[in-house]
Structures are given as C-alpha cells and as structure tokens.
Amino acid sequence: MSIFDEIKVFSGNSHPELARDICQYLKIPLGKSEVFKFSNDETFVRIQENVREKDVFLVQPISAPVNDNLMELFIMIDAARRASAGRITVVIPYYAYGRTDKKDQPRVAITARLIADFITTAGADRVLTMNLHAGQIQGFFNIPLDELTSIPLLASQYKDKNMDDLVVVATDVGAAKRAHDLADLLGTPMAIIEKQRYGNEDVVEAVNLIGDVKDKCALIVDDEIGTGGTVVAASKILTKFGVNKIYCCAVHPVLSGNASNLLAESNISEIIVTDTLPVPANKMIPNLKVVSVSDMLGEAISRIHAGLSVGAMFGH
C-alpha cells in the first residue's frame, strides 16, 4: 500500500472536464481549489482543503493559452508543496513545447528541457504524461516519469469496423514506430510518407510514399494534429497513389489556426482523436470523433498511488 494518505486530484483551468472524468473513474470527488487571474494579469492559486501528507495529483494538459496554463501548473505545484503534500504528481496528458526537443538550428533554446526543469524546480515529485512528441523528453526529467500510450485505445476504435485491405500510414519516417505499433495491433501492413517541412513555418509537402496503398483503405496515424497541414498533405498523396478511402487517428487534438476547416474540407472520412486536450465546440466538425483517456489516466493514478506497475497496463 502507498505510504501516503488518500488520493487528492486537483485541476487547473486547462481541462477541468478531463479531471472530473478521472475522479469519476477513481470514485473520489475533485479537490477544491481556486485558480484564477487578478485584474493585473497575475495568476492566483489556493488549495481549499487539507493535503498534508496526501498523495496529490495535479491535472493540467498544457493547452492553449500555453504559457498561461504552464504558469498555472507551476503555481499549483508550489501551492501543494507549501501545503505539505506528501507527494505531488503532475498529470500532463499533453506536453507542449515537445517539438522543441533539440538544437536543430543555431542559437535556439531546447524549450522542452527548460519546461522539465521548471516543473522539477517548482516541486513536482513525479510526472504522468501521454504520447510525448519525442521519446528523449523522458530523459529531460530527473524525477520519475510515466508515459502512457493511447495507441491501443485508438486501435480498438477500428477493430469492429471490418475494413477490408486496411493499411496504416505514418505521416513521416519519425512516426514509423507509432504506425508500426498500430499496424501490429490491427494486424495490417503499413506505409510511410516522406515529407518535407519548410523552415519554422507550418508548411508541409508530402514528396513520396513507401509501401503499397493502391485500392486500399488508408489509416493515417500521428501523435498530434496541429494546423492539420501534415494529415491533409498525407491524404492528398494517398489519393494520388490510388487509395479507396482515408481515415485518420491522432492522440492530441491541438487544432491550431484554421485546422478544423482544413480537416472538414479534406477527403478524410473520419478523424479520431483523444481528449488529452479539450476540443472547443467551435472546432468540432462532423468527421471528428473524440474518445476519452480518462479511464486510462485514472487507472495509472490508482497504480501509482498503490505502488503497482504502470507498464503492466500495456503488458510490459
């Protein structure tokens, strides 16, 4: 059993609905707290119940507005630490700045590492996250980090669809491992799109295809949908190579800029994403479906509290 008292789950303002769903799975009430901004734009956090020696979990995906939600998280951690929480685990289903994970241009910051340092310095004891953009981000933390994968959850959405001649498609070589895992679970072949990104602009051009997709049903998989440019470019090259129908699944629905309109106007029949990030009503489109990761996060929280293996959830 855990050396800490009962679980306490608190939420910032980035995704309270997900925090409530996690608490529903755990059969506990969401912790009471105040998190707001003063008129001078400064963030204020107050935990409104006793957390002394409790096992505290702070749920805060780093969604837009990214920097406001990050600051909220840092202050929440500090508030819990100063309230003598037994252990503080930050639950960050979506880790923003994950693309800035290496120095790929002269004189740039490695922001993903900087955020990790901030979280640790603020006083977090461990991190629970989901499908990081790059695996090496795990190594940016000097505290324990559990990374869950929602690929099995996404795979389960297609097992009963009875789609003939399905092929899983990676949006680029970097996404090949993710596509391979999904193809493995579905027992299908895979293909890889070679793409080129231009500078720091979110402009992507698909240039080639490795694998056979002619007269098949293609399932594009990616870790996140940002501007939608990557998956739309992928759908165009798949159409050029003669696919019958195109589906798409991704973990994180960032949906920045004009993404929703771009996806709505594309030839992708259905897009399935998870609720690691909130999808505002104005970004919900007819071909978009959201599945919840709340039970998976709830089970991981339960296991962390009880000192059980989180990897065992995925047969590791």
mmCIF file of C-alpha atoms in Angstrom:
data_model
loop_
_atom_site.group_PDB
_atom_site.id
_atom_site.type_symbol
_atom_site.label_atom_id
_atom_site.label_comp_id
_atom_site.label_asym_id
_atom_site.label_seq_id
_atom_site.Cartn_x
_atom_site.Cartn_y
_atom_site.Cartn_z
ATOM 1 C CA MET A 1 0.000 0.000 0.000
ATOM 2 C CA SER A 2 1.018 3.618 -0.505
ATOM 3 C CA ILE A 3 2.902 5.307 2.341
ATOM 4 C CA PHE A 4 0.818 8.401 1.585
ATOM 5 C CA ASP A 5 -2.727 9.121 2.728
ATOM 6 C CA GLU A 6 -5.609 9.112 0.262
ATOM 7 C CA ILE A 7 -5.502 10.397 -3.313
ATOM 8 C CA LYS A 8 -6.370 14.047 -3.922
ATOM 9 C CA VAL A 9 -6.901 15.212 -7.511
ATOM 10 C CA PHE A 10 -6.921 18.923 -8.391
ATOM 11 C CA SER A 11 -7.407 20.639 -11.733
ATOM 12 C CA GLY A 12 -6.192 23.855 -13.279
ATOM 13 C CA ASN A 13 -8.262 25.711 -15.875
ATOM 14 C CA SER A 14 -6.876 23.955 -18.955
ATOM 15 C CA HIS A 15 -9.138 20.850 -18.929
ATOM 16 C CA PRO A 16 -11.354 20.524 -15.810
ATOM 17 C CA GLU A 17 -13.722 18.147 -17.630
ATOM 18 C CA LEU A 18 -10.931 15.565 -18.014
ATOM 19 C CA ALA A 19 -10.036 15.934 -14.313
ATOM 20 C CA ARG A 20 -13.695 15.330 -13.360
ATOM 21 C CA ASP A 21 -13.838 12.211 -15.562
ATOM 22 C CA ILE A 22 -10.633 10.889 -13.955
ATOM 23 C CA CYS A 23 -12.187 11.425 -10.500
ATOM 24 C CA GLN A 24 -15.330 9.604 -11.639
ATOM 25 C CA TYR A 25 -13.165 6.580 -12.534
ATOM 26 C CA LEU A 26 -11.385 6.783 -9.162
ATOM 27 C CA LYS A 27 -14.746 7.258 -7.375
ATOM 28 C CA ILE A 28 -13.467 10.308 -5.499
ATOM 29 C CA PRO A 29 -14.565 13.980 -5.578
ATOM 30 C CA LEU A 30 -12.436 16.509 -7.463
ATOM 31 C CA GLY A 31 -10.345 18.510 -4.975
ATOM 32 C CA LYS A 32 -11.487 22.044 -4.186
ATOM 33 C CA SER A 33 -9.199 24.839 -5.342
ATOM 34 C CA GLU A 34 -9.242 28.390 -6.670
ATOM 35 C CA VAL A 35 -7.243 29.115 -9.806
ATOM 36 C CA PHE A 36 -7.818 32.499 -11.428
ATOM 37 C CA LYS A 37 -6.199 35.707 -12.649
ATOM 38 C CA PHE A 38 -6.230 39.039 -10.869
ATOM 39 C CA SER A 39 -7.077 42.170 -12.876
ATOM 40 C CA ASN A 40 -3.326 42.831 -13.196
ATOM 41 C CA ASP A 41 -2.950 39.529 -15.148
ATOM 42 C CA GLU A 42 -1.188 37.685 -12.286
ATOM 43 C CA THR A 43 -2.250 34.108 -11.564
ATOM 44 C CA PHE A 44 -3.557 33.135 -8.123
ATOM 45 C CA VAL A 45 -3.881 29.573 -6.785
ATOM 46 C CA ARG A 46 -5.324 28.427 -3.450
ATOM 47 C CA ILE A 47 -5.924 24.828 -2.451
ATOM 48 C CA GLN A 48 -9.109 24.871 -0.390
ATOM 49 C CA GLU A 49 -8.717 21.623 1.545
ATOM 50 C CA ASN A 50 -6.159 19.812 3.660
ATOM 51 C CA VAL A 51 -3.498 17.983 1.603
ATOM 52 C CA ARG A 52 -0.925 17.395 4.354
ATOM 53 C CA GLU A 53 0.815 14.048 3.669
ATOM 54 C CA LYS A 54 -1.750 13.300 0.929
ATOM 55 C CA ASP A 55 -0.932 11.807 -2.486
ATOM 56 C CA VAL A 56 -1.682 14.849 -4.674
ATOM 57 C CA PHE A 57 -2.277 14.677 -8.449
ATOM 58 C CA LEU A 58 -2.487 17.937 -10.424
ATOM 59 C CA VAL A 59 -4.241 17.548 -13.794
ATOM 60 C CA GLN A 60 -3.176 20.200 -16.307
ATOM 61 C CA PRO A 61 -2.592 19.449 -20.009
ATOM 62 C CA ILE A 62 -0.548 22.297 -21.477
ATOM 63 C CA SER A 63 -3.240 23.530 -23.872
ATOM 64 C CA ALA A 64 -3.767 26.979 -25.355
ATOM 65 C CA PRO A 65 -3.162 29.555 -23.962
ATOM 66 C CA VAL A 66 0.004 27.514 -23.410
ATOM 67 C CA ASN A 67 2.032 29.952 -21.305
ATOM 68 C CA ASP A 68 -0.901 30.825 -19.017
ATOM 69 C CA ASN A 69 -1.621 27.151 -18.384
ATOM 70 C CA LEU A 70 2.058 26.435 -17.757
ATOM 71 C CA MET A 71 2.244 29.248 -15.194
ATOM 72 C CA GLU A 72 -0.892 27.901 -13.510
ATOM 73 C CA LEU A 73 0.755 24.494 -13.266
ATOM 74 C CA PHE A 74 3.955 25.870 -11.690
ATOM 75 C CA ILE A 75 1.960 27.844 -9.111
ATOM 76 C CA MET A 76 -0.303 24.844 -8.370
ATOM 77 C CA ILE A 77 2.781 22.713 -7.698
ATOM 78 C CA ASP A 78 4.230 25.363 -5.378
ATOM 79 C CA ALA A 79 0.894 25.754 -3.532
ATOM 80 C CA ALA A 80 0.675 21.976 -2.969
ATOM 81 C CA ARG A 81 4.300 21.805 -1.814
ATOM 82 C CA ARG A 82 3.834 24.658 0.672
ATOM 83 C CA ALA A 83 0.650 22.937 1.927
ATOM 84 C CA SER A 84 2.866 19.940 2.910
ATOM 85 C CA ALA A 85 1.526 17.485 0.314
ATOM 86 C CA GLY A 86 3.067 14.049 0.828
ATOM 87 C CA ARG A 87 3.826 13.589 -2.862
ATOM 88 C CA ILE A 88 3.000 15.727 -5.907
ATOM 89 C CA THR A 89 2.420 14.081 -9.289
ATOM 90 C CA VAL A 90 1.727 16.350 -12.250
ATOM 91 C CA VAL A 91 -0.638 14.792 -14.790
ATOM 92 C CA ILE A 92 0.205 16.400 -18.139
ATOM 93 C CA PRO A 93 -1.613 14.400 -20.846
ATOM 94 C CA TYR A 94 -0.293 16.813 -23.483
ATOM 95 C CA TYR A 95 3.251 18.153 -23.073
ATOM 96 C CA ALA A 96 3.528 21.425 -25.027
ATOM 97 C CA TYR A 97 6.863 22.603 -26.453
ATOM 98 C CA GLY A 98 7.570 18.916 -27.168
ATOM 99 C CA ARG A 99 8.705 19.755 -30.704
ATOM 100 C CA THR A 100 11.490 21.965 -29.327
ATOM 101 C CA ASP A 101 13.412 18.944 -28.065
ATOM 102 C CA LYS A 102 16.797 19.502 -29.733
ATOM 103 C CA LYS A 103 19.038 22.233 -31.085
ATOM 104 C CA ASP A 104 18.266 21.839 -34.777
ATOM 105 C CA GLN A 105 19.152 25.435 -35.706
ATOM 106 C CA PRO A 106 21.913 27.745 -34.446
ATOM 107 C CA ARG A 107 21.189 29.789 -31.299
ATOM 108 C CA VAL A 108 17.809 28.246 -30.365
ATOM 109 C CA ALA A 109 16.532 27.062 -26.989
ATOM 110 C CA ILE A 110 15.687 23.471 -26.081
ATOM 111 C CA THR A 111 12.387 24.535 -24.557
ATOM 112 C CA ALA A 112 11.114 21.017 -23.798
ATOM 113 C CA ARG A 113 14.077 20.620 -21.415
ATOM 114 C CA LEU A 114 13.519 24.072 -19.898
ATOM 115 C CA ILE A 115 9.868 23.202 -19.066
ATOM 116 C CA ALA A 116 11.055 19.947 -17.447
ATOM 117 C CA ASP A 117 13.462 21.952 -15.261
ATOM 118 C CA PHE A 118 10.683 24.383 -14.271
ATOM 119 C CA ILE A 119 8.340 21.532 -13.276
ATOM 120 C CA THR A 120 11.042 19.871 -11.172
ATOM 121 C CA THR A 121 12.189 23.133 -9.560
ATOM 122 C CA ALA A 122 8.585 24.069 -8.703
ATOM 123 C CA GLY A 123 8.471 20.925 -6.552
ATOM 124 C CA ALA A 124 6.848 18.085 -8.539
ATOM 125 C CA ASP A 125 7.876 14.588 -7.388
ATOM 126 C CA ARG A 126 6.795 12.721 -10.499
ATOM 127 C CA VAL A 127 5.158 13.166 -13.905
ATOM 128 C CA LEU A 128 2.374 11.259 -15.669
ATOM 129 C CA THR A 129 2.048 12.052 -19.376
ATOM 130 C CA MET A 130 0.848 10.567 -22.644
ATOM 131 C CA ASN A 131 2.470 10.039 -26.066
ATOM 132 C CA LEU A 132 5.330 12.527 -25.909
ATOM 133 C CA HIS A 133 6.317 14.010 -29.266
ATOM 134 C CA ALA A 134 9.865 12.711 -28.782
ATOM 135 C CA GLY A 135 10.995 9.869 -26.526
ATOM 136 C CA GLN A 136 14.091 11.704 -25.317
ATOM 137 C CA ILE A 137 11.902 14.167 -23.371
ATOM 138 C CA GLN A 138 11.639 11.418 -20.730
ATOM 139 C CA GLY A 139 15.352 11.940 -20.097
ATOM 140 C CA PHE A 140 14.918 15.682 -19.549
ATOM 141 C CA PHE A 141 13.431 14.927 -16.114
ATOM 142 C CA ASN A 142 15.439 13.945 -13.044
ATOM 143 C CA ILE A 143 12.232 12.724 -11.368
ATOM 144 C CA PRO A 144 10.219 9.585 -12.250
ATOM 145 C CA LEU A 145 8.104 9.918 -15.398
ATOM 146 C CA ASP A 146 5.399 7.522 -16.613
ATOM 147 C CA GLU A 147 4.474 7.848 -20.290
ATOM 148 C CA LEU A 148 1.208 6.188 -21.278
ATOM 149 C CA THR A 149 0.272 5.356 -24.850
ATOM 150 C CA SER A 150 -3.208 5.714 -26.287
ATOM 151 C CA ILE A 151 -2.375 3.691 -29.425
ATOM 152 C CA PRO A 152 -4.229 0.572 -28.078
ATOM 153 C CA LEU A 153 -7.262 2.786 -27.318
ATOM 154 C CA LEU A 154 -7.194 4.195 -30.864
ATOM 155 C CA ALA A 155 -6.699 0.694 -32.331
ATOM 156 C CA SER A 156 -9.827 -0.528 -30.516
ATOM 157 C CA GLN A 157 -11.876 2.033 -32.468
ATOM 158 C CA TYR A 158 -11.097 0.235 -35.740
ATOM 159 C CA LYS A 159 -11.222 -3.432 -34.752
ATOM 160 C CA ASP A 160 -15.007 -3.670 -35.219
ATOM 161 C CA LYS A 161 -15.196 -1.602 -38.397
ATOM 162 C CA ASN A 162 -14.403 -4.637 -40.634
ATOM 163 C CA MET A 163 -12.404 -2.508 -43.045
ATOM 164 C CA ASP A 164 -11.044 -4.561 -45.933
ATOM 165 C CA ASP A 165 -7.491 -4.078 -47.152
ATOM 166 C CA LEU A 166 -6.589 -1.636 -44.378
ATOM 167 C CA VAL A 167 -3.089 -0.147 -44.398
ATOM 168 C CA VAL A 168 -1.724 2.017 -41.579
ATOM 169 C CA VAL A 169 0.156 5.082 -42.856
ATOM 170 C CA ALA A 170 2.876 7.015 -40.990
ATOM 171 C CA THR A 171 2.948 10.731 -41.812
ATOM 172 C CA ASP A 172 6.760 10.680 -41.878
ATOM 173 C CA VAL A 173 9.738 8.462 -41.032
ATOM 174 C CA GLY A 174 9.710 9.799 -37.431
ATOM 175 C CA ALA A 175 6.173 8.466 -36.943
ATOM 176 C CA ALA A 176 7.041 4.988 -38.247
ATOM 177 C CA LYS A 177 7.319 3.406 -34.764
ATOM 178 C CA ARG A 178 3.842 4.688 -33.818
ATOM 179 C CA ALA A 179 2.384 3.432 -37.102
ATOM 180 C CA HIS A 180 4.124 0.073 -36.662
ATOM 181 C CA ASP A 181 2.597 -0.331 -33.178
ATOM 182 C CA LEU A 182 -0.890 0.465 -34.515
ATOM 183 C CA ALA A 183 -0.459 -1.820 -37.545
ATOM 184 C CA ASP A 184 0.723 -4.585 -35.197
ATOM 185 C CA LEU A 185 -2.398 -4.267 -33.024
ATOM 186 C CA LEU A 186 -4.673 -4.275 -36.089
ATOM 187 C CA GLY A 187 -2.724 -6.988 -37.954
ATOM 188 C CA THR A 188 -2.314 -4.848 -41.083
ATOM 189 C CA PRO A 189 0.577 -3.740 -43.324
ATOM 190 C CA MET A 190 1.953 -0.203 -43.108
ATOM 191 C CA ALA A 191 3.224 2.529 -45.400
ATOM 192 C CA ILE A 192 5.357 5.628 -44.773
ATOM 193 C CA ILE A 193 5.040 9.063 -46.342
ATOM 194 C CA GLU A 194 8.237 11.008 -46.911
ATOM 195 C CA LYS A 195 7.629 14.693 -46.276
ATOM 196 C CA GLN A 196 9.495 17.960 -46.218
ATOM 197 C CA ARG A 197 8.857 20.815 -43.777
ATOM 198 C CA TYR A 198 9.896 24.322 -44.790
ATOM 199 C CA GLY A 199 11.748 26.328 -42.105
ATOM 200 C CA ASN A 200 9.760 27.290 -38.995
ATOM 201 C CA GLU A 201 6.553 27.736 -40.960
ATOM 202 C CA ASP A 202 3.867 25.086 -40.549
ATOM 203 C CA VAL A 203 4.108 24.301 -44.260
ATOM 204 C CA VAL A 204 4.484 20.628 -45.122
ATOM 205 C CA GLU A 205 4.799 18.953 -48.505
ATOM 206 C CA ALA A 206 4.486 15.201 -48.950
ATOM 207 C CA VAL A 207 7.032 14.087 -51.526
ATOM 208 C CA ASN A 208 6.995 10.274 -51.725
ATOM 209 C CA LEU A 209 5.373 7.076 -50.433
ATOM 210 C CA ILE A 210 6.996 3.875 -49.210
ATOM 211 C CA GLY A 211 4.592 0.917 -49.350
ATOM 212 C CA ASP A 212 1.543 -0.228 -51.303
ATOM 213 C CA VAL A 213 -1.777 1.605 -50.826
ATOM 214 C CA LYS A 214 -3.472 1.210 -54.226
ATOM 215 C CA ASP A 215 -7.174 0.246 -53.912
ATOM 216 C CA LYS A 216 -6.783 0.005 -50.118
ATOM 217 C CA CYS A 217 -8.314 1.753 -47.131
ATOM 218 C CA ALA A 218 -5.671 4.006 -45.525
ATOM 219 C CA LEU A 219 -5.487 4.880 -41.822
ATOM 220 C CA ILE A 220 -3.177 7.861 -41.205
ATOM 221 C CA VAL A 221 -1.721 7.949 -37.669
ATOM 222 C CA ASP A 222 0.102 10.819 -35.957
ATOM 223 C CA ASP A 223 0.830 11.889 -32.383
ATOM 224 C CA GLU A 224 -0.915 15.252 -32.789
ATOM 225 C CA ILE A 225 -2.901 17.318 -35.262
ATOM 226 C CA GLY A 226 -1.644 20.907 -35.151
ATOM 227 C CA THR A 227 -2.562 23.034 -38.171
ATOM 228 C CA GLY A 228 -3.815 19.939 -39.980
ATOM 229 C CA GLY A 229 -1.267 20.538 -42.734
ATOM 230 C CA THR A 230 0.545 17.227 -42.231
ATOM 231 C CA VAL A 231 -2.505 14.932 -42.386
ATOM 232 C CA VAL A 232 -4.120 16.865 -45.254
ATOM 233 C CA ALA A 233 -0.862 16.698 -47.254
ATOM 234 C CA ALA A 234 -0.743 12.971 -46.435
ATOM 235 C CA SER A 235 -4.333 12.464 -47.632
ATOM 236 C CA LYS A 236 -3.524 14.199 -50.920
ATOM 237 C CA ILE A 237 -0.531 11.985 -51.688
ATOM 238 C CA LEU A 238 -2.543 8.873 -50.714
ATOM 239 C CA THR A 239 -5.283 9.907 -53.151
ATOM 240 C CA LYS A 240 -2.605 10.347 -55.824
ATOM 241 C CA PHE A 241 -1.422 6.778 -55.142
ATOM 242 C CA GLY A 242 -4.950 5.398 -55.558
ATOM 243 C CA VAL A 243 -6.421 4.669 -52.104
ATOM 244 C CA ASN A 244 -10.143 3.912 -51.839
ATOM 245 C CA LYS A 245 -10.906 5.606 -48.526
ATOM 246 C CA ILE A 246 -8.925 7.582 -45.941
ATOM 247 C CA TYR A 247 -9.284 7.562 -42.158
ATOM 248 C CA CYS A 248 -7.088 9.342 -39.635
ATOM 249 C CA CYS A 249 -6.346 8.999 -35.917
ATOM 250 C CA ALA A 250 -4.157 11.096 -33.632
ATOM 251 C CA VAL A 251 -3.613 11.346 -29.898
ATOM 252 C CA HIS A 252 -3.558 15.104 -29.283
ATOM 253 C CA PRO A 253 -6.127 17.438 -30.948
ATOM 254 C CA VAL A 254 -4.123 20.693 -30.867
ATOM 255 C CA LEU A 255 -6.200 22.003 -33.818
ATOM 256 C CA SER A 256 -4.442 25.344 -34.084
ATOM 257 C CA GLY A 257 -5.283 28.093 -36.559
ATOM 258 C CA ASN A 258 -7.564 27.018 -39.390
ATOM 259 C CA ALA A 259 -7.131 23.259 -38.729
ATOM 260 C CA SER A 260 -10.824 22.421 -38.245
ATOM 261 C CA ASN A 261 -11.890 23.974 -41.557
ATOM 262 C CA LEU A 262 -8.970 22.351 -43.354
ATOM 263 C CA LEU A 263 -9.923 18.923 -41.984
ATOM 264 C CA ALA A 264 -13.640 19.437 -42.637
ATOM 265 C CA GLU A 265 -12.901 20.234 -46.294
ATOM 266 C CA SER A 266 -10.448 17.326 -46.727
ATOM 267 C CA ASN A 267 -11.221 13.913 -48.223
ATOM 268 C CA ILE A 268 -10.663 12.181 -44.842
ATOM 269 C CA SER A 269 -13.826 10.225 -43.968
ATOM 270 C CA GLU A 270 -13.312 10.181 -40.185
ATOM 271 C CA ILE A 271 -10.750 11.605 -37.745
ATOM 272 C CA ILE A 272 -10.499 10.062 -34.267
ATOM 273 C CA VAL A 273 -8.628 11.918 -31.518
ATOM 274 C CA THR A 274 -8.463 11.616 -27.718
ATOM 275 C CA ASP A 275 -9.409 14.155 -25.041
ATOM 276 C CA THR A 276 -5.848 14.798 -23.822
ATOM 277 C CA LEU A 277 -6.734 18.352 -24.877
ATOM 278 C CA PRO A 278 -10.167 19.992 -24.801
ATOM 279 C CA VAL A 279 -11.848 20.403 -28.187
ATOM 280 C CA PRO A 280 -13.925 23.630 -28.126
ATOM 281 C CA ALA A 281 -17.433 23.449 -29.611
ATOM 282 C CA ASN A 282 -16.417 25.758 -32.476
ATOM 283 C CA LYS A 283 -13.713 23.256 -33.523
ATOM 284 C CA MET A 284 -15.948 20.177 -33.505
ATOM 285 C CA ILE A 285 -16.624 19.157 -37.110
ATOM 286 C CA PRO A 286 -18.861 16.357 -38.488
ATOM 287 C CA ASN A 287 -15.959 13.999 -39.339
ATOM 288 C CA LEU A 288 -14.216 14.414 -35.943
ATOM 289 C CA LYS A 289 -14.745 11.915 -33.106
ATOM 290 C CA VAL A 290 -13.261 12.230 -29.595
ATOM 291 C CA VAL A 291 -12.524 9.192 -27.371
ATOM 292 C CA SER A 292 -11.617 9.596 -23.709
ATOM 293 C CA VAL A 293 -8.324 8.722 -21.996
ATOM 294 C CA SER A 294 -9.787 9.451 -18.530
ATOM 295 C CA ASP A 295 -10.111 5.766 -17.511
ATOM 296 C CA MET A 296 -6.518 5.064 -18.585
ATOM 297 C CA LEU A 297 -5.204 8.061 -16.624
ATOM 298 C CA GLY A 298 -7.395 7.115 -13.651
ATOM 299 C CA GLU A 299 -6.032 3.556 -13.655
ATOM 300 C CA ALA A 300 -2.433 4.874 -13.875
ATOM 301 C CA ILE A 301 -3.080 7.244 -10.929
ATOM 302 C CA SER A 302 -4.560 4.357 -8.930
ATOM 303 C CA ARG A 303 -1.477 2.200 -9.662
ATOM 304 C CA ILE A 304 0.998 4.977 -8.837
ATOM 305 C CA HIS A 305 -0.777 5.508 -5.500
ATOM 306 C CA ALA A 306 -0.767 1.781 -4.685
ATOM 307 C CA GLY A 307 2.860 1.288 -5.759
ATOM 308 C CA LEU A 308 1.882 -1.042 -8.619
ATOM 309 C CA SER A 309 3.377 -1.279 -12.119
ATOM 310 C CA VAL A 310 2.056 1.228 -14.653
ATOM 311 C CA GLY A 311 3.755 -0.647 -17.502
ATOM 312 C CA ALA A 312 1.628 -3.709 -16.657
ATOM 313 C CA MET A 313 -1.362 -1.799 -18.083
ATOM 314 C CA PHE A 314 0.228 -2.385 -21.513
ATOM 315 C CA GLY A 315 1.597 -5.859 -20.811
ATOM 316 C CA HIS A 316 5.140 -4.680 -20.012
#
